[in-house]
Every structure is written in C-alpha cells, then in structure tokens.
Amino acid sequence: MTTVSGSTVLVTGGQRGLGKQIVHELLRAGAAKVYVTSRRPVPETDPRIVPLAFELADPNAAAELARAAGDVSIVVNNAGIMTFGPLLQDDQQEVERVFGIVAFGPLRVAKAFAPVLAANGGGALVNLHSLTAWIAGFPGSGTHGAAKAALISITNNLRAELATQGTQVLGVQLSLTDTELVTQIDGAKNDPRAVAADIVAALQKGESELIADDSSRHFKAALSGPVGELNVSR
C-alpha cells in the first residue's frame, strides 16, 4: 500500500494526455509535489507541479533525471510512443528504436530510481502496459506490441527484485485511451480521467496489477484459451 497524500511523485510524460490526468488525480489525492517531464517542458501555473526536461530515448537521461528528482517516493513510467508497423515490415533499426523507447526506456528509469525509492522508504513504481502486447492483428500490435510485451515481463521481474526494498510495483494494462497518441485509430476509447483515477486508487490499495478496461479484461481471460482467440485479424 502506497500513501499518496504528502508524497513527492515523478510522472514521465506528465504534461499532456494520460500523464496530465494522472498528475491531476495525484494532486487531488494529496500529493505534495509532482515532477512532470517532457521533451520540451512548459511552465506550470500550479506551484506543486515541477516541469523537467527528459528524453526517454536518451540512454543517459534517466540517471540525470534521478539526480534532479532525488526526493520522490512514487515513479510513474507514463512516457512513451505509439507506432503502427508490423514486425516483418519494420526494418531492424526501427524495431530496435521502438524497443529502446517502449521497453528499455522505462527500465532505465526504474534502474535509476530504484535506489532513490529505497532511500525514501520504498515507495512505488508504476509501469503502463498495453493491450497490443496480448493481441495480434491490431493496429500497432506488431513492433509496438512486442515491445510492450517485453515491458510486461520487465515489470514482473522488477516486482520480484524490488520487493526486498519494499517498493510496490504496479503494472497497468489498458486498451486505447483517448489521447493524441491514438487520434488516428477508430473505435471505443477509455476516458483518460477514469483511467488516471483508477491508477491512483490501485496505488493506494497496494495492488500489483490494474486491468483498466473491459477490452483488457476480455483478452486477459482469452490468454488461457486457444492462441487464435488473441488474433483480431481473423
């Protein structure tokens, strides 16, 4: 169980989209300070929100971020990208670029902040996953889905490895959420405000996994069935 009230939090990608809504919910739950990152941060009117420059693809940026935000007890790995290339059509350089951001970017943040969280009482780490990791044939489920699947495995291993220092690791599984990353995709989309509220509630309940919507619950149940049930192109 993680106490949000009075805490200092880092939300990567926290100045727009779902990240911005997560910041709002954290503050509503009583967070004292929230660092928010962006490639090109803009000033915030709320003095509790502290913008920091951060590039998830930069292999050195996470360590620099940890030095700048050494007082945090909660880290939310929200920053990311959405790509739409099939594995066989993306060249290897693109596959490695996507894995470097989607899977290894959050891992670098986790590695940089693990000692920070330990020094500040254990705290919590939140990783945002994607339904694209569980299904095939969905737009973005090729290279992006494979990278998100790697992130799920990373999250599960981090949960075991960080347990000894008392760090809660929460994996958030969600489908399309109504942000600028997926404006070009048709179909039902989650309300980012509702997802953000559920993330903060799951943190405070001490949960290790949040299945944020009906689509994710459906496909998680299908994981124990025939492989073809996970292929939406059929």
XYZ file of C-alpha atoms in Angstrom:
234
model
C 0.000 0.000 0.000
C 1.372 3.393 -1.009
C 0.404 6.654 0.629
C -0.116 9.369 -1.969
C -1.036 12.145 0.432
C 2.033 14.242 1.221
C 4.209 12.336 -1.253
C 6.570 13.569 -3.955
C 5.943 11.930 -7.318
C 7.524 11.748 -10.755
C 5.274 11.303 -13.803
C 7.152 10.957 -17.087
C 5.252 12.483 -19.969
C 3.185 14.316 -17.382
C 2.353 17.479 -19.312
C -0.152 16.013 -21.742
C -2.542 13.138 -22.390
C -2.977 10.423 -19.789
C 0.082 11.641 -17.886
C -1.531 15.020 -17.291
C -4.665 13.345 -15.936
C -2.554 11.146 -13.646
C -0.909 14.292 -12.264
C -4.338 15.806 -11.639
C -5.512 12.704 -9.737
C -2.313 12.530 -7.683
C -2.751 16.124 -6.613
C -6.402 15.504 -5.852
C -5.283 12.621 -3.615
C -2.974 14.970 -1.712
C 0.443 14.637 -3.376
C 2.687 17.456 -2.168
C 4.817 17.784 -5.303
C 4.775 16.209 -8.744
C 7.676 16.357 -11.158
C 6.417 16.190 -14.754
C 8.656 15.507 -17.712
C 8.531 16.471 -21.358
C 10.999 16.743 -24.209
C 10.238 20.469 -24.189
C 8.671 21.285 -20.819
C 6.427 24.324 -20.453
C 5.805 26.322 -17.253
C 3.005 25.187 -14.933
C 0.693 27.519 -13.031
C 0.347 25.145 -10.068
C 3.423 25.534 -7.804
C 3.125 21.872 -6.792
C 3.973 20.801 -10.369
C 7.664 20.950 -11.320
C 8.476 20.527 -15.042
C 11.716 18.796 -16.046
C 13.225 18.101 -19.461
C 13.559 14.397 -20.242
C 14.051 12.343 -23.388
C 13.032 8.722 -22.870
C 15.152 7.534 -25.804
C 18.359 9.044 -24.371
C 20.295 6.289 -22.562
C 21.819 8.828 -20.152
C 18.697 10.849 -19.378
C 17.230 8.619 -16.645
C 20.295 8.954 -14.425
C 20.220 12.737 -14.852
C 16.512 12.750 -14.007
C 17.107 10.751 -10.826
C 19.670 13.322 -9.700
C 17.185 16.133 -10.300
C 14.287 14.382 -8.561
C 16.004 12.599 -5.711
C 13.184 13.207 -3.240
C 10.484 11.129 -4.967
C 8.746 8.148 -3.407
C 6.483 7.315 -6.386
C 7.578 6.977 -10.019
C 5.038 6.682 -12.833
C 6.524 5.438 -16.122
C 3.952 7.005 -18.425
C 6.022 8.489 -21.277
C 6.095 6.513 -24.488
C 5.288 6.375 -28.179
C 2.733 4.665 -30.413
C 3.867 3.068 -33.659
C 1.923 1.124 -36.268
C 4.466 -1.018 -38.130
C 4.203 -4.809 -38.474
C 7.273 -6.676 -37.265
C 8.120 -8.076 -40.699
C 7.772 -4.714 -42.458
C 9.680 -2.575 -39.958
C 13.401 -2.664 -40.632
C 15.615 -3.807 -37.787
C 16.699 -0.272 -36.964
C 13.067 0.738 -36.381
C 12.382 -2.353 -34.257
C 15.375 -1.534 -32.078
C 14.310 2.117 -31.836
C 10.832 1.157 -30.625
C 12.151 -1.394 -28.113
C 14.672 1.200 -26.918
C 11.897 3.619 -26.057
C 8.918 1.428 -25.132
C 10.690 -1.342 -23.182
C 14.191 -0.175 -22.299
C 13.231 3.445 -21.582
C 11.038 2.541 -18.577
C 13.667 0.000 -17.479
C 16.339 2.714 -17.440
C 14.025 4.891 -15.334
C 13.381 2.007 -12.937
C 17.097 1.287 -12.580
C 17.929 4.942 -11.979
C 15.199 5.445 -9.394
C 15.378 2.111 -7.530
C 17.977 3.432 -5.059
C 16.052 6.707 -4.758
C 12.880 4.844 -3.826
C 14.794 2.653 -1.372
C 16.297 5.722 0.312
C 12.859 7.310 0.575
C 11.137 4.372 2.225
C 10.374 2.003 -0.662
C 7.531 3.804 -2.340
C 6.086 2.656 -5.656
C 6.842 2.214 -9.335
C 4.062 2.252 -11.938
C 4.535 0.922 -15.486
C 1.899 1.431 -18.182
C 1.360 -1.585 -20.431
C -0.844 -2.000 -23.496
C -3.417 -4.374 -24.880
C -1.263 -4.549 -28.025
C 1.044 -6.882 -26.079
C -1.701 -9.503 -25.868
C -3.242 -9.492 -29.328
C -2.162 -9.841 -32.956
C -3.585 -8.098 -35.990
C -4.461 -4.896 -34.144
C -3.026 -1.614 -35.481
C 0.232 -1.071 -33.646
C 0.398 -4.636 -32.346
C 3.462 -5.656 -34.351
C 6.647 -3.924 -33.251
C 4.908 -1.838 -30.609
C 3.036 -4.811 -29.176
C 6.195 -6.894 -28.974
C 7.961 -4.085 -27.127
C 5.043 -3.717 -24.725
C 5.102 -7.474 -24.125
C 8.756 -7.128 -23.160
C 7.772 -4.327 -20.780
C 5.238 -6.593 -19.072
C 7.976 -9.135 -18.431
C 10.264 -6.351 -17.189
C 7.554 -5.164 -14.793
C 7.031 -8.663 -13.404
C 10.754 -9.105 -12.799
C 11.070 -5.651 -11.237
C 8.216 -6.506 -8.873
C 10.146 -9.507 -7.586
C 13.513 -7.742 -7.433
C 12.227 -4.560 -5.756
C 10.139 -6.405 -3.164
C 13.160 -6.689 -0.890
C 13.341 -2.897 -0.564
C 9.591 -2.545 -0.008
C 8.765 -0.983 -3.380
C 5.272 -1.603 -4.727
C 5.340 -2.281 -8.479
C 2.041 -1.687 -10.256
C 1.509 -2.799 -13.852
C -1.364 -1.060 -15.624
C -2.943 -2.936 -18.529
C -5.127 -0.791 -20.776
C -6.507 -0.588 -24.288
C -6.995 2.520 -26.412
C -7.197 5.628 -24.261
C -8.450 8.904 -25.678
C -5.215 10.871 -26.094
C -3.374 12.422 -29.027
C -1.277 9.255 -29.446
C -4.243 7.331 -30.880
C -6.339 10.001 -32.585
C -5.889 8.250 -35.938
C -7.370 4.964 -34.689
C -11.126 4.438 -34.840
C -13.042 2.639 -32.123
C -14.035 2.922 -28.496
C -11.511 4.603 -26.232
C -11.076 4.906 -22.493
C -11.658 8.181 -20.691
C -8.146 9.159 -19.500
C -9.622 10.787 -16.402
C -11.212 7.500 -15.328
C -8.015 5.534 -16.034
C -5.950 8.024 -14.027
C -8.332 7.820 -11.081
C -8.159 4.012 -11.159
C -4.343 4.101 -11.220
C -4.170 6.291 -8.115
C -6.765 4.128 -6.358
C -4.804 0.951 -7.194
C -1.634 2.536 -5.820
C -3.316 3.376 -2.556
C -4.750 -0.141 -2.259
C -1.305 -1.686 -2.696
C -2.256 -3.573 -5.856
C 0.291 -5.105 -8.213
C -1.892 -5.099 -11.340
C -4.672 -2.923 -12.720
C -6.751 -4.173 -15.641
C -8.189 -0.837 -16.630
C -11.000 -1.665 -19.059
C -13.336 -4.336 -20.407
C -11.252 -4.992 -23.534
C -8.181 -5.756 -21.447
C -10.202 -7.995 -19.122
C -11.585 -9.887 -22.129
C -8.197 -10.520 -23.697
C -6.585 -11.437 -20.391
C -9.226 -14.139 -19.989
C -8.516 -15.273 -23.567
C -4.839 -15.790 -22.759
C -5.722 -19.149 -21.237
C -7.631 -20.220 -24.371
C -6.575 -21.119 -27.937
C -3.982 -18.807 -29.473
C -6.347 -17.891 -32.322
C -8.646 -16.112 -29.879
C -5.961 -13.418 -29.477
C -5.757 -12.674 -33.196
C -8.205 -9.885 -34.067
C -7.339 -10.075 -37.773
C -9.099 -13.429 -38.152
